[in-house]
Structure formats: C-alpha cells, structure tokens
Amino acid sequence: MLKLLREQYESTGSKHLSKLIRPSSSLYAHRFGSWIRALELAGITTTRNKKSSP
C-alpha cells in the first residue's frame, strides 16, 4: 500500500492525494493509524503541523 501511495504521489506531484488515491485515504488511516502517518511511512513529507487543531 505504501509503495502505491508513493507512486501516486510521484506521478501526480500532488499533496492532495487523499482525494485521488485508491484505496481510499480512510483505509490508509485505519491501517497505519492516520493519513499523515501513512504519508510519512511512504516517504512523503507533509507541511501540516500535527500539534495544531483543524
């Protein structure tokens, strides 16, 4: 799953993968604890501050 996520990011260059990726971002969140964690494990850096509330 992480390889697929990384490949999708590399092909689109988009940080908004949660709307583009299949399987869904919710499946990644369930499997890896959160969407952000899945991105990190896939080697995709995020700019979102984890300590701030949405």
PDB file of C-alpha atoms in Angstrom:
ATOM      1  CA  MET A   1       0.000   0.000   0.000  1.00  0.00           C
ATOM      2  CA  LEU A   2       2.803   2.401   0.841  1.00  0.00           C
ATOM      3  CA  LYS A   3       4.510   1.717  -2.474  1.00  0.00           C
ATOM      4  CA  LEU A   4       1.274   2.522  -4.309  1.00  0.00           C
ATOM      5  CA  LEU A   5       0.878   5.718  -2.308  1.00  0.00           C
ATOM      6  CA  ARG A   6       4.443   6.794  -3.089  1.00  0.00           C
ATOM      7  CA  GLU A   7       3.979   6.002  -6.799  1.00  0.00           C
ATOM      8  CA  GLN A   8       0.740   8.001  -6.932  1.00  0.00           C
ATOM      9  CA  TYR A   9       2.453  10.964  -5.302  1.00  0.00           C
ATOM     10  CA  GLU A  10       5.391  10.780  -7.705  1.00  0.00           C
ATOM     11  CA  SER A  11       3.137  10.549 -10.759  1.00  0.00           C
ATOM     12  CA  THR A  12       0.821  13.400  -9.721  1.00  0.00           C
ATOM     13  CA  GLY A  13       3.147  15.520  -7.591  1.00  0.00           C
ATOM     14  CA  SER A  14       0.106  16.338  -5.528  1.00  0.00           C
ATOM     15  CA  LYS A  15      -0.004  16.610  -1.759  1.00  0.00           C
ATOM     16  CA  HIS A  16      -3.789  16.295  -2.003  1.00  0.00           C
ATOM     17  CA  LEU A  17      -3.678  12.560  -2.573  1.00  0.00           C
ATOM     18  CA  SER A  18      -6.478  11.880  -0.109  1.00  0.00           C
ATOM     19  CA  LYS A  19      -8.963  12.823  -2.849  1.00  0.00           C
ATOM     20  CA  LEU A  20      -7.135  10.990  -5.635  1.00  0.00           C
ATOM     21  CA  ILE A  21      -5.836   7.771  -4.109  1.00  0.00           C
ATOM     22  CA  ARG A  22      -7.399   4.336  -4.319  1.00  0.00           C
ATOM     23  CA  PRO A  23      -7.792   2.518  -1.997  1.00  0.00           C
ATOM     24  CA  SER A  24      -9.296   5.383   0.000  1.00  0.00           C
ATOM     25  CA  SER A  25      -7.378   7.519   2.453  1.00  0.00           C
ATOM     26  CA  SER A  26      -9.605   6.186   5.238  1.00  0.00           C
ATOM     27  CA  LEU A  27      -8.275   2.690   4.584  1.00  0.00           C
ATOM     28  CA  TYR A  28      -4.714   4.011   4.866  1.00  0.00           C
ATOM     29  CA  ALA A  29      -5.662   5.798   8.105  1.00  0.00           C
ATOM     30  CA  HIS A  30      -7.133   2.607   9.519  1.00  0.00           C
ATOM     31  CA  ARG A  31      -4.134   0.519   8.508  1.00  0.00           C
ATOM     32  CA  PHE A  32      -1.385   2.955   9.577  1.00  0.00           C
ATOM     33  CA  GLY A  33      -3.055   4.928  12.375  1.00  0.00           C
ATOM     34  CA  SER A  34      -3.641   8.132  10.410  1.00  0.00           C
ATOM     35  CA  TRP A  35      -3.442   9.519   6.911  1.00  0.00           C
ATOM     36  CA  ILE A  36      -0.453  11.683   7.890  1.00  0.00           C
ATOM     37  CA  ARG A  37       1.356   8.653   9.327  1.00  0.00           C
ATOM     38  CA  ALA A  38       0.787   6.739   6.078  1.00  0.00           C
ATOM     39  CA  LEU A  39       2.273   9.625   4.098  1.00  0.00           C
ATOM     40  CA  GLU A  40       5.293   9.731   6.402  1.00  0.00           C
ATOM     41  CA  LEU A  41       5.841   5.983   6.131  1.00  0.00           C
ATOM     42  CA  ALA A  42       5.638   6.287   2.344  1.00  0.00           C
ATOM     43  CA  GLY A  43       8.388   8.905   2.456  1.00  0.00           C
ATOM     44  CA  ILE A  44       6.135  11.826   1.591  1.00  0.00           C
ATOM     45  CA  THR A  45       6.865  14.924   3.645  1.00  0.00           C
ATOM     46  CA  THR A  46       3.967  16.926   4.977  1.00  0.00           C
ATOM     47  CA  THR A  47       3.780  20.579   5.931  1.00  0.00           C
ATOM     48  CA  ARG A  48       0.843  20.146   8.270  1.00  0.00           C
ATOM     49  CA  ASN A  49       1.563  20.966  11.891  1.00  0.00           C
ATOM     50  CA  LYS A  50       0.485  17.922  13.881  1.00  0.00           C
ATOM     51  CA  LYS A  51       0.105  19.902  17.126  1.00  0.00           C
ATOM     52  CA  SER A  52      -2.487  22.335  15.777  1.00  0.00           C
ATOM     53  CA  SER A  53      -6.183  21.589  15.724  1.00  0.00           C
ATOM     54  CA  PRO A  54      -8.138  21.867  12.489  1.00  0.00           C
TER      55      PRO A  54
END
